[in-house]
Coordinates of C-alpha atoms and ligand atoms in Angstrom, one line a residue:
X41 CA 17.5 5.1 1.6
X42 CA 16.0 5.1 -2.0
X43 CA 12.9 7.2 -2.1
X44 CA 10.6 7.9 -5.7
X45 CA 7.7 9.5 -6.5
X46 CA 5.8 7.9 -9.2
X47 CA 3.2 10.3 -11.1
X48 CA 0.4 9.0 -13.0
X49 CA -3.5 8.3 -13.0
X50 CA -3.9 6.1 -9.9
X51 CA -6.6 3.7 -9.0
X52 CA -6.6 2.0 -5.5
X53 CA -9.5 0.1 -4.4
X54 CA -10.2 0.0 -0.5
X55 CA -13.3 -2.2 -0.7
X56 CA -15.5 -4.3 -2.9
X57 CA -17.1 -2.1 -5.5
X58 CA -20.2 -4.4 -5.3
X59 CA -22.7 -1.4 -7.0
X60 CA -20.6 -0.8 -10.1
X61 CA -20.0 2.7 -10.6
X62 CA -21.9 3.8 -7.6
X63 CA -19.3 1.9 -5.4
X64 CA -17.0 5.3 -5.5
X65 CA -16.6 5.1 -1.8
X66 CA -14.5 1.6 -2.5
X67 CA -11.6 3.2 -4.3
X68 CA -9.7 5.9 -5.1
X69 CA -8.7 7.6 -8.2
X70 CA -6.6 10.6 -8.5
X71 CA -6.3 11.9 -12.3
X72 CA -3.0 13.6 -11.3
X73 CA -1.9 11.0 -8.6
X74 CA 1.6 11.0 -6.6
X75 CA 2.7 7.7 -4.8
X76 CA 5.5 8.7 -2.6
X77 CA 7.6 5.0 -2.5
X78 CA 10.5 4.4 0.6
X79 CA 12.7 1.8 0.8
X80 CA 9.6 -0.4 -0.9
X81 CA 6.8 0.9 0.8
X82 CA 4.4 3.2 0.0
X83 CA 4.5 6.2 2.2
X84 CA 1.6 8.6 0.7
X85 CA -0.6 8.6 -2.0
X86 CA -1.8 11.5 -2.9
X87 CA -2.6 14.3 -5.7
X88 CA 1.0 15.0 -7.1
X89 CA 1.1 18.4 -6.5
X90 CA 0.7 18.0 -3.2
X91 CA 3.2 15.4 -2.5
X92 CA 5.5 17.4 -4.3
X93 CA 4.8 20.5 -2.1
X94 CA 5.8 18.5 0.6
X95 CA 7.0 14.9 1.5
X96 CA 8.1 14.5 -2.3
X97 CA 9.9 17.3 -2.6
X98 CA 13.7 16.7 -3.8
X99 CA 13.0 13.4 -4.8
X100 CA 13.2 11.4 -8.4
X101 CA 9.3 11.7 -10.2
X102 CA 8.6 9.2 -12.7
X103 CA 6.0 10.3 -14.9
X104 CA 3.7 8.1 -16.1
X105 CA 0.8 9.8 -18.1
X106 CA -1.4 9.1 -19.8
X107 CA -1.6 5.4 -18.1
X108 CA -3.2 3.9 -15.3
X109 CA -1.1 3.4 -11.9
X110 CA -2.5 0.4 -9.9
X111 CA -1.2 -2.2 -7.4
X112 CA 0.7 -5.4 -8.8
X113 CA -2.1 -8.1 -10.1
X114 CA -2.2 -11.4 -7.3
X115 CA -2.8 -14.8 -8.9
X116 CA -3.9 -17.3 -6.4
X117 CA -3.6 -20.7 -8.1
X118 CA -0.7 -21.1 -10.7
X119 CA 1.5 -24.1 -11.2
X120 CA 5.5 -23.4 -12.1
X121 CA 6.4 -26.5 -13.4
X122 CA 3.7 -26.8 -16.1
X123 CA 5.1 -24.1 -18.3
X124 CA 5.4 -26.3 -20.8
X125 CA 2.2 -28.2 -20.2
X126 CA -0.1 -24.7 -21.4
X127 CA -1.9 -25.5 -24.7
X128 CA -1.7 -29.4 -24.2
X129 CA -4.1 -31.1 -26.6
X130 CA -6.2 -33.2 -24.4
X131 CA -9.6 -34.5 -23.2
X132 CA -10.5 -33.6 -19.6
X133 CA -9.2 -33.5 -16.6
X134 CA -7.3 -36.9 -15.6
X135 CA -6.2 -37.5 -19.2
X136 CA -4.6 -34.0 -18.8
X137 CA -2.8 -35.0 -15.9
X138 CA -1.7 -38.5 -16.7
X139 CA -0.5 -37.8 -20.5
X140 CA 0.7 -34.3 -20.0
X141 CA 1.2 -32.6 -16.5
X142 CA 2.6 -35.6 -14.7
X143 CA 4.6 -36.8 -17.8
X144 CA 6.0 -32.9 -17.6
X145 CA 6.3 -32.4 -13.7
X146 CA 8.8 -35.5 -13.0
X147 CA 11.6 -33.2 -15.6
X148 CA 12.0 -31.6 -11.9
X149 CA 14.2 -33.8 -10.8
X150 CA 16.8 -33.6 -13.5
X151 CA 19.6 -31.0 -12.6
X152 CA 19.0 -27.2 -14.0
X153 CA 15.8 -27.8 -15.1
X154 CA 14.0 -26.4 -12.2
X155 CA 16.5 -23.4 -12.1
X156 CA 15.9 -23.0 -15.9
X157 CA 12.1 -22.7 -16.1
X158 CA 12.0 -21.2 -12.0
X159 CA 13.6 -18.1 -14.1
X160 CA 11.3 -18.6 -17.5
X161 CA 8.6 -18.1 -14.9
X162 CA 9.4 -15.0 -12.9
X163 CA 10.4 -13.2 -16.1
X164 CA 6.7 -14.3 -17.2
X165 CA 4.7 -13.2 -14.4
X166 CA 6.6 -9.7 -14.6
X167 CA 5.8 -9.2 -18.3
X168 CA 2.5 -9.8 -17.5
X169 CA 1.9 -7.7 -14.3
X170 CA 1.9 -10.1 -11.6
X171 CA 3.5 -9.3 -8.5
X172 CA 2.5 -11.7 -6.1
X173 CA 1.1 -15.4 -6.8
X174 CA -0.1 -18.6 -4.9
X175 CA 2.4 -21.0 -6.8
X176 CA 2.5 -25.1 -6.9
X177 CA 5.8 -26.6 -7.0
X178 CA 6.8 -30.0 -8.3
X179 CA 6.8 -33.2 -5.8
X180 CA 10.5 -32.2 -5.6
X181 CA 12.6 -30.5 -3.4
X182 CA 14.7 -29.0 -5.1
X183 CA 11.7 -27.1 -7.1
X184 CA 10.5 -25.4 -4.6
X185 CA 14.2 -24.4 -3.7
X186 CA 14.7 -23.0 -7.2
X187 CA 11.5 -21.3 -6.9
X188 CA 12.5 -19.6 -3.8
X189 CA 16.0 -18.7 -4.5
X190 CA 14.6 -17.0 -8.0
X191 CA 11.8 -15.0 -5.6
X192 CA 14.0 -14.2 -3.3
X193 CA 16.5 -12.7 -5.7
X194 CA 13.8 -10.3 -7.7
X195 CA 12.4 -9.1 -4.1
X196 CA 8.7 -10.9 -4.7
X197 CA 6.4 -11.8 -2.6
X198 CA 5.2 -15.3 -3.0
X199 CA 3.4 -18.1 -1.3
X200 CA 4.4 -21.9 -3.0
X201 CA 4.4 -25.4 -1.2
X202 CA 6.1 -28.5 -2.1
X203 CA 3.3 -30.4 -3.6
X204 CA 2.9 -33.7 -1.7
X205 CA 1.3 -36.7 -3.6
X206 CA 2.1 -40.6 -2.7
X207 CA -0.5 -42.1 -5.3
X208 CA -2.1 -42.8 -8.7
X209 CA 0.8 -41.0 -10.4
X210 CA 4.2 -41.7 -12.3
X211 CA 6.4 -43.4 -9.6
X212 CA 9.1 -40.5 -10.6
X213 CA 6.6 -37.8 -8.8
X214 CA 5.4 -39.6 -5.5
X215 CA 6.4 -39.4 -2.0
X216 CA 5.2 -40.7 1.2
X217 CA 4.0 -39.2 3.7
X218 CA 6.7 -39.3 6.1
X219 CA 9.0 -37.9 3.3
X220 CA 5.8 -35.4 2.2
X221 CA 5.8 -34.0 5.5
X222 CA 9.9 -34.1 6.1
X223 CA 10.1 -32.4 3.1
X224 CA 7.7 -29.7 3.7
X225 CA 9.1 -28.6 7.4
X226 CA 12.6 -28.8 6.2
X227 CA 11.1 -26.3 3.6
X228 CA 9.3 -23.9 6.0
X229 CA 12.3 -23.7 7.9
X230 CA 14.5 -22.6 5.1
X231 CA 12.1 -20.3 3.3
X232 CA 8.5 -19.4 5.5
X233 CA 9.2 -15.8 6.4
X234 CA 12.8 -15.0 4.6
X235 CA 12.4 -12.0 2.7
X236 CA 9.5 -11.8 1.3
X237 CA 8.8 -15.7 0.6
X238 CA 5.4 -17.7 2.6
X239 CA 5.0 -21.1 2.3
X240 CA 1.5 -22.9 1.4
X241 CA 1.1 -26.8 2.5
X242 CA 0.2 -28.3 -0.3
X243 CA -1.5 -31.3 -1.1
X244 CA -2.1 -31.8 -4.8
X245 CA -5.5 -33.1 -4.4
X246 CA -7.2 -35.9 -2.7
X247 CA -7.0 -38.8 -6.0
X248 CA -3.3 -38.4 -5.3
X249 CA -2.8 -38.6 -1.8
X250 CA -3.5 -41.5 0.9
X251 CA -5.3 -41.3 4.0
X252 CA -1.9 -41.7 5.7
X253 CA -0.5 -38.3 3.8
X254 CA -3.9 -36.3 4.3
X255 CA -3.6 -36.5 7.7
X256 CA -0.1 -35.7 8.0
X257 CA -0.7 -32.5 5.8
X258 CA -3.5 -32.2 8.4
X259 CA -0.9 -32.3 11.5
X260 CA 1.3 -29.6 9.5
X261 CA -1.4 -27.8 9.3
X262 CA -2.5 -27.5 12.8
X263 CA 1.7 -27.2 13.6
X264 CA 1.7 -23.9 11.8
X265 CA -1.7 -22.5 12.0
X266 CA -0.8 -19.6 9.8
X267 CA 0.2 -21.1 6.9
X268 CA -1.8 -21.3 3.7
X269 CA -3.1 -24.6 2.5
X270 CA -3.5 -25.4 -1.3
X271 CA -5.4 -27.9 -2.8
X272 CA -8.1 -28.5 -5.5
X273 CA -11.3 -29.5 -5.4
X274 CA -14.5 -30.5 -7.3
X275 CA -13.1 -29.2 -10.4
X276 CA -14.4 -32.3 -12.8
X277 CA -16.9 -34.9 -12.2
X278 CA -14.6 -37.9 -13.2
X279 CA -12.3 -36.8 -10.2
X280 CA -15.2 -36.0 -7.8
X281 CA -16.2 -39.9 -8.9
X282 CA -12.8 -41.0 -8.1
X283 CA -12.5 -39.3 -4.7
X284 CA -15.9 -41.0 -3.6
X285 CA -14.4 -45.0 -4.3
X286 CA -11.2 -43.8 -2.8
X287 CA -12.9 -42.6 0.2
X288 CA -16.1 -44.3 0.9
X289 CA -16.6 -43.0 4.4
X290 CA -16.5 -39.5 3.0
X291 CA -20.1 -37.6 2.8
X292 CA -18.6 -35.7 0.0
X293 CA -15.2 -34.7 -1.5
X294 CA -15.1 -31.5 0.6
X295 CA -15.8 -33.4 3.8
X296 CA -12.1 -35.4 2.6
X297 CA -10.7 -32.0 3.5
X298 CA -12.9 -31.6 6.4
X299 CA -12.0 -34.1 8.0
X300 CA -8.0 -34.2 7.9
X301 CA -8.3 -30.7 9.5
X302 CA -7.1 -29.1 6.1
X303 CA -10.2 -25.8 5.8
X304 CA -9.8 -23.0 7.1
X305 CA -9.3 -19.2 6.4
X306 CA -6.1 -19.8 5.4
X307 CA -6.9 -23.0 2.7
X308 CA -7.0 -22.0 -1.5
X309 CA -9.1 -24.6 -2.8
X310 CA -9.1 -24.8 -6.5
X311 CA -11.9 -24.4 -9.0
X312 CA -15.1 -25.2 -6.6
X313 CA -17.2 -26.2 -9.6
X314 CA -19.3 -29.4 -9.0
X315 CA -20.1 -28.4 -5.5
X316 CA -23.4 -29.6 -3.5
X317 CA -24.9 -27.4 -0.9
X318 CA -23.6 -29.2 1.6
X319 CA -20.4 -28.8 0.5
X320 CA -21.2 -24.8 -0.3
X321 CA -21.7 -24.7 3.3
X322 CA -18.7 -26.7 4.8
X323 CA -16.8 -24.2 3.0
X324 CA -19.0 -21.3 3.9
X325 CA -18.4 -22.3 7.5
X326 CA -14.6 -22.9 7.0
X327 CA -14.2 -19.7 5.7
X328 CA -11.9 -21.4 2.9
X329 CA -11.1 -19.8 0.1
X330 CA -12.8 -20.8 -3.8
X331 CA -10.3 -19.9 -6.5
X332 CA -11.8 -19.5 -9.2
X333 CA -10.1 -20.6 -12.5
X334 CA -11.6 -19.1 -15.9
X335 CA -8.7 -19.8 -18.5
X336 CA -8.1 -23.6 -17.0
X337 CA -11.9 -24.2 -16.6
X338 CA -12.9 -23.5 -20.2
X339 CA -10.0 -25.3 -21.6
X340 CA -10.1 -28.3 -19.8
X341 CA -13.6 -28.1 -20.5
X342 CA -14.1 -28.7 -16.4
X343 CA -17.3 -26.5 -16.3
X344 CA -18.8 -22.8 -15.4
X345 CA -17.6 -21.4 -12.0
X346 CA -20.8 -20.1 -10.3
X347 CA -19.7 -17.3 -8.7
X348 CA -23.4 -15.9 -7.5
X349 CA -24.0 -19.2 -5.7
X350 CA -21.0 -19.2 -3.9
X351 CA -21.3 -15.1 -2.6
X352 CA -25.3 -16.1 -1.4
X353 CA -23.8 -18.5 0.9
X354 CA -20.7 -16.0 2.0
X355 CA -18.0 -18.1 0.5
X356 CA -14.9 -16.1 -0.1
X357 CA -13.3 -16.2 -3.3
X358 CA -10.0 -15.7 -5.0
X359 CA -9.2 -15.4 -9.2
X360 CA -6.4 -17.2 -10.9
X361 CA -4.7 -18.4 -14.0
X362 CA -4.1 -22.0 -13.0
X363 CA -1.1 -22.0 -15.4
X364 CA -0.8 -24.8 -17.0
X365 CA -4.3 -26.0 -17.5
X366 CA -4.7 -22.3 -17.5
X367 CA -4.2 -21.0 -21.1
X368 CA -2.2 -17.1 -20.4
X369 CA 0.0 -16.1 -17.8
X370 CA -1.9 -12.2 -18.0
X371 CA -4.7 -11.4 -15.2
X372 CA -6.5 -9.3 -18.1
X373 CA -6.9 -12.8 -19.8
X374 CA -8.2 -14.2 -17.2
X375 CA -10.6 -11.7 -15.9
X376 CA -11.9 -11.5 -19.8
X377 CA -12.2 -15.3 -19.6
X378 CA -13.9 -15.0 -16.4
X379 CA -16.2 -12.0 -17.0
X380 CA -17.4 -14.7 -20.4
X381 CA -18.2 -17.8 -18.0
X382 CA -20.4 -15.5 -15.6
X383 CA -21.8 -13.5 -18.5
X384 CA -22.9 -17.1 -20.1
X385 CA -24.6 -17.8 -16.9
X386 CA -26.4 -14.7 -16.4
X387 CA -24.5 -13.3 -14.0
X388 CA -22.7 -9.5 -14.2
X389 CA -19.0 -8.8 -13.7
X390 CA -18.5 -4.8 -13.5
X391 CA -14.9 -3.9 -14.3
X392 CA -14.8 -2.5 -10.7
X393 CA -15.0 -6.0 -9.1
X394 CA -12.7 -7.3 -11.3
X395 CA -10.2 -5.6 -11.0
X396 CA -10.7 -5.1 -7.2
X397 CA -10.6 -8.5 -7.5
X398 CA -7.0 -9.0 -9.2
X399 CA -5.7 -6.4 -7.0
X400 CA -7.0 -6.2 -3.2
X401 CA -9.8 -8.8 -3.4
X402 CA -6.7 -11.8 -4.1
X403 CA -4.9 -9.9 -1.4
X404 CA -7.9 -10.7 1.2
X405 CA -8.2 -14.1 0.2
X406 CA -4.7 -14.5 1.1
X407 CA -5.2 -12.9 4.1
X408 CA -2.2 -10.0 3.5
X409 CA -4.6 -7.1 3.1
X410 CA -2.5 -3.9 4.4
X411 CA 0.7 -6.0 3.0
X412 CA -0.1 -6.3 -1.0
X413 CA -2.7 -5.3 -3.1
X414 CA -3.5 -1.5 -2.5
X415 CA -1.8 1.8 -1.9
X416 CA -2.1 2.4 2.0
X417 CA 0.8 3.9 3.8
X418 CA 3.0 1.1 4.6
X419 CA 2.5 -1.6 2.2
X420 CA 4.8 -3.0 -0.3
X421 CA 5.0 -1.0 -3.2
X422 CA 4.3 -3.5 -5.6
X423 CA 3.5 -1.4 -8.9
X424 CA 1.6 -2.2 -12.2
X425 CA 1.5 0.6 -15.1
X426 CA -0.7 -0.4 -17.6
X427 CA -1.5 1.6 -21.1
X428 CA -5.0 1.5 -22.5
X429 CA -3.3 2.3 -26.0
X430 CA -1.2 -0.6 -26.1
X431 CA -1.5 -2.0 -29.5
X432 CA -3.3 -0.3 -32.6
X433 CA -6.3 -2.2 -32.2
X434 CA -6.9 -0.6 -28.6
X435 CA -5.9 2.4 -29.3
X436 CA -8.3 2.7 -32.0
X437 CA -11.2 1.3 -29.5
X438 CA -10.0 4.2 -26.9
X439 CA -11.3 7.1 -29.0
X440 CA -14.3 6.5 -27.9
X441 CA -13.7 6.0 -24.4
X442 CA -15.1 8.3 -21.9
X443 CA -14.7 7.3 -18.5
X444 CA -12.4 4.5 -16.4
X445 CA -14.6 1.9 -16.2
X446 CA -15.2 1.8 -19.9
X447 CA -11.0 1.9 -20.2
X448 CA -10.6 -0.8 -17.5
X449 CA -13.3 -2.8 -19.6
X450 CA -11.6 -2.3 -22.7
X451 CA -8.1 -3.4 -21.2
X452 CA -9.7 -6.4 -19.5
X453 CA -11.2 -7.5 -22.9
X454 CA -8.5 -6.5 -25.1
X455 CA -5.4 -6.2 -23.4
X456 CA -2.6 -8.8 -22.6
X457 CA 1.5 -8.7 -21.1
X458 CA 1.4 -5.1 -24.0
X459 CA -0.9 -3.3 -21.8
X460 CA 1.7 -3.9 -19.1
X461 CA 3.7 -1.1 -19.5
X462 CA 6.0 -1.1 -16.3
X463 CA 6.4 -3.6 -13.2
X464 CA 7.3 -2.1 -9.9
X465 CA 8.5 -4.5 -7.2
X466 CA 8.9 -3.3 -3.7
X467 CA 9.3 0.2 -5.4
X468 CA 11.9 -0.8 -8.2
X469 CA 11.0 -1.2 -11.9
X470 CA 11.1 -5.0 -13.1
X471 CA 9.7 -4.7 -16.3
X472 CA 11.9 -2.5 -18.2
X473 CA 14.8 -4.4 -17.0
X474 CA 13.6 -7.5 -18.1
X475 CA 16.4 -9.3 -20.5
Ligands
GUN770 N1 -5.9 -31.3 -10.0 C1 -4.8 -31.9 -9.5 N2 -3.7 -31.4 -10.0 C2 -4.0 -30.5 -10.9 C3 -3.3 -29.6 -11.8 O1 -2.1 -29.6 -11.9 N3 -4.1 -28.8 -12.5 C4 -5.4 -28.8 -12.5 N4 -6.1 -27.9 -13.3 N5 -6.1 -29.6 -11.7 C5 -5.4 -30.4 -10.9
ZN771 ZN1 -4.2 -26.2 -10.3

């Protein structure tokens, strides 16, 4: 049995700090904080000197002052095999895909490469503090094998799908979709629930899948009813154009979705920008998920996330780097990024919320509150450490810091994978083991 006490300032959210600072009933923070870790789960949390009076007595402490204890940062939308897509010099959206991403994505099926960048990719989400992430694979098999096997190896919890897509791409990346659906229940059986591993059905996105394949990721989906489902939607108005000749029965893009069965509580749709009301409200009523991508949405120049509009009408939301139309693999980026679109719109984004929202509020949208995302007894102890003094610029800007929101702030605006000072995963450091 490994047991360790890790001592530090700790900050836990519990709820949606919706009133700013006055939302101190939504987390806790403990300036001298003890989290008592067993065999990967957190067993207390606590002032230290109290753990150590009792529970965490006789056992290792790792001390960690002056920084900041939290729960491991959750990216819901990220794609492994654009790693070497980020910072592609393109126009918009389908020129993206056509001249880089799908150029990019069929390297998947030459021999190493997935096992080569699978690894590239875990080390990078460690250096950068997350711990858990909704993850596209390539059209290929063995991707989302070499994805697995490297999760599975470092102890992660992750959720990734073989992405299915039998049109309007390279030949090398489409399926069908009897071989989409093959593929993706030979899959769940080999990975869905080993370890720590989930699987997400994924269909890319409606421009690159026929009726025929929407409606057999509809039938996976209602064969295992608690799966995720990943997808995009509405992120650019040549796509949303696209969708509507491709389906001209549909009312609206969403209603493509709708009607193959693929919404739900369990569904990630991707970026939600150019949405109509009707459409707000299909996915209000689905309880579907809208991820919303800051990093991807500015560079691809897709548009402005309005998150106000889609809390009025109860939609729940996620946040997430969409690697590699996304432009950093580091929350902190992408909450700065984020906190810029809503600010340009008139819209506030405490520090609270955002960071509730990298930590527990991804963990609801992926429906594994309890499992990730905060310190309750019994979850995985899935660790970030993060130093508000990381480079000299910061640590300049932290003399005149006075309280945690302003610090949080401060790292959200100026900190990257520096301010990540130590990964834990399930309760054993990452980050300082790192080649
Ligand atoms: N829509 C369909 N595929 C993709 C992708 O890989 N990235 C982004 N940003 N949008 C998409
Ligand atoms: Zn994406």
């Amino acid at each position: 049995m490994t047991v360790i006490l890790l001592r530090g300032r700790i900050l836990s959210f519990h709820d949606e700090p919706l009133n700013g600072e006055a939302s101190t009933h939504t987390f806790t923070y403990l300036e001298d904080g003890g989290l008592l870790i067993r065999d990967g789960k957190i067993t207390a949390i606590d002032d230290f000197a109290k753990l150590r009076a009792g529970d965490g007595r006789n056992v290792e402490v790792i001390d960690h002052h002056p920084h900041l204890i939290m729960p491991g940062f959750i990216d819901c939308h990220i794609h492994y095999p654009q790693m070497q897509v980020v910072g592609s010099y393109a126009g918009a959206l389908m020129e993206w895909l056509d001249k880089y991403t799908f150029v990019e994505e069929q390297k998947f099926s030459n021999q190493g490469h997935p096992d080569k960048i699978g690894s590239a990719f875990f080390d990078e989400l460690i250096r950068h503090g997350t711990t858990t992430a909704a993850a596209y694979c390539s059209v290929h098999k063995a991707s989302v094998r070499a994805f697995y096997t490297e999760a599975h190896r470092r102890n992660m919890r992750m959720i990734a799908g073989k992405v299915m897509m039998d049109r309007n791409a390279p030949p090398g990346l489409l399926d069908t979709p009897q071989s989409g659906y093959d593929d993706s229940k030979a899959l769940i059986a080999d990975w869905h629930g080993k370890g720590r591993q989930l699987y997400a059905i994924t269909p890319r996105f409606a421009p690159t899948s026929s009726q025929e394949q929407l409606e057999m990721s509809g039938t996976l989906a209602r064969e295992f009813p608690d799966m995720h489902v990943q997808t995009h939607l509405c992120e650019n108005t040549a796509e949303i154009a696209f969708v509507a000749e491709l389906f001209p029965w549909s009312r609206d893009y969403t209603n493509v979705y709708e009607h193959y069965g693929l919404l739900g509580p369990k569904t990630l749709l991707g970026h939600c920008i150019h949405l109509s009301d009707a459409e707000v409200s299909t996915i209000a009523n689905s309880g579907s998920v809208a991820v919303f991508c800051p990093t991807s949405n500015l560079f691809i120049g897709s548009g402005l996330f309005d998150l106000a509009r889609l809390r009025a009408s109860d939609v729940r939301n996620a946040i997430a780097t969409d690697i590699g139309g996304g432009t950093s693999y580091s929350m902190l980026r992408t909450l700065d990024e984020g906190y810029k679109i809503l600010n340009i719109q008139g819209q506030r984004y405490h520090p609270l919320r955002s960071f509730y929202q990298a930590t527990l509020g991804n963990a609801r949208a992926l429906a594994l509150e309890g499992t990730i995302g905060s310190f309750v007894t019994g979850a995985e102890a899935d660790c970030i450490v993060l130093d508000a003094r990381a480079t000299p610029a910061m640590r300049v800007r932290m003399e005149t810091v006075e309280t945690l929101v302003e610090e949080l702030m401060l790292m959200q605006t100026m900190g990257d994978d520096r301010t990540i000072a130590e990964v834990y995963i399930a309760g054993v450091a990452a980050k300082s083991t790192l080649n």
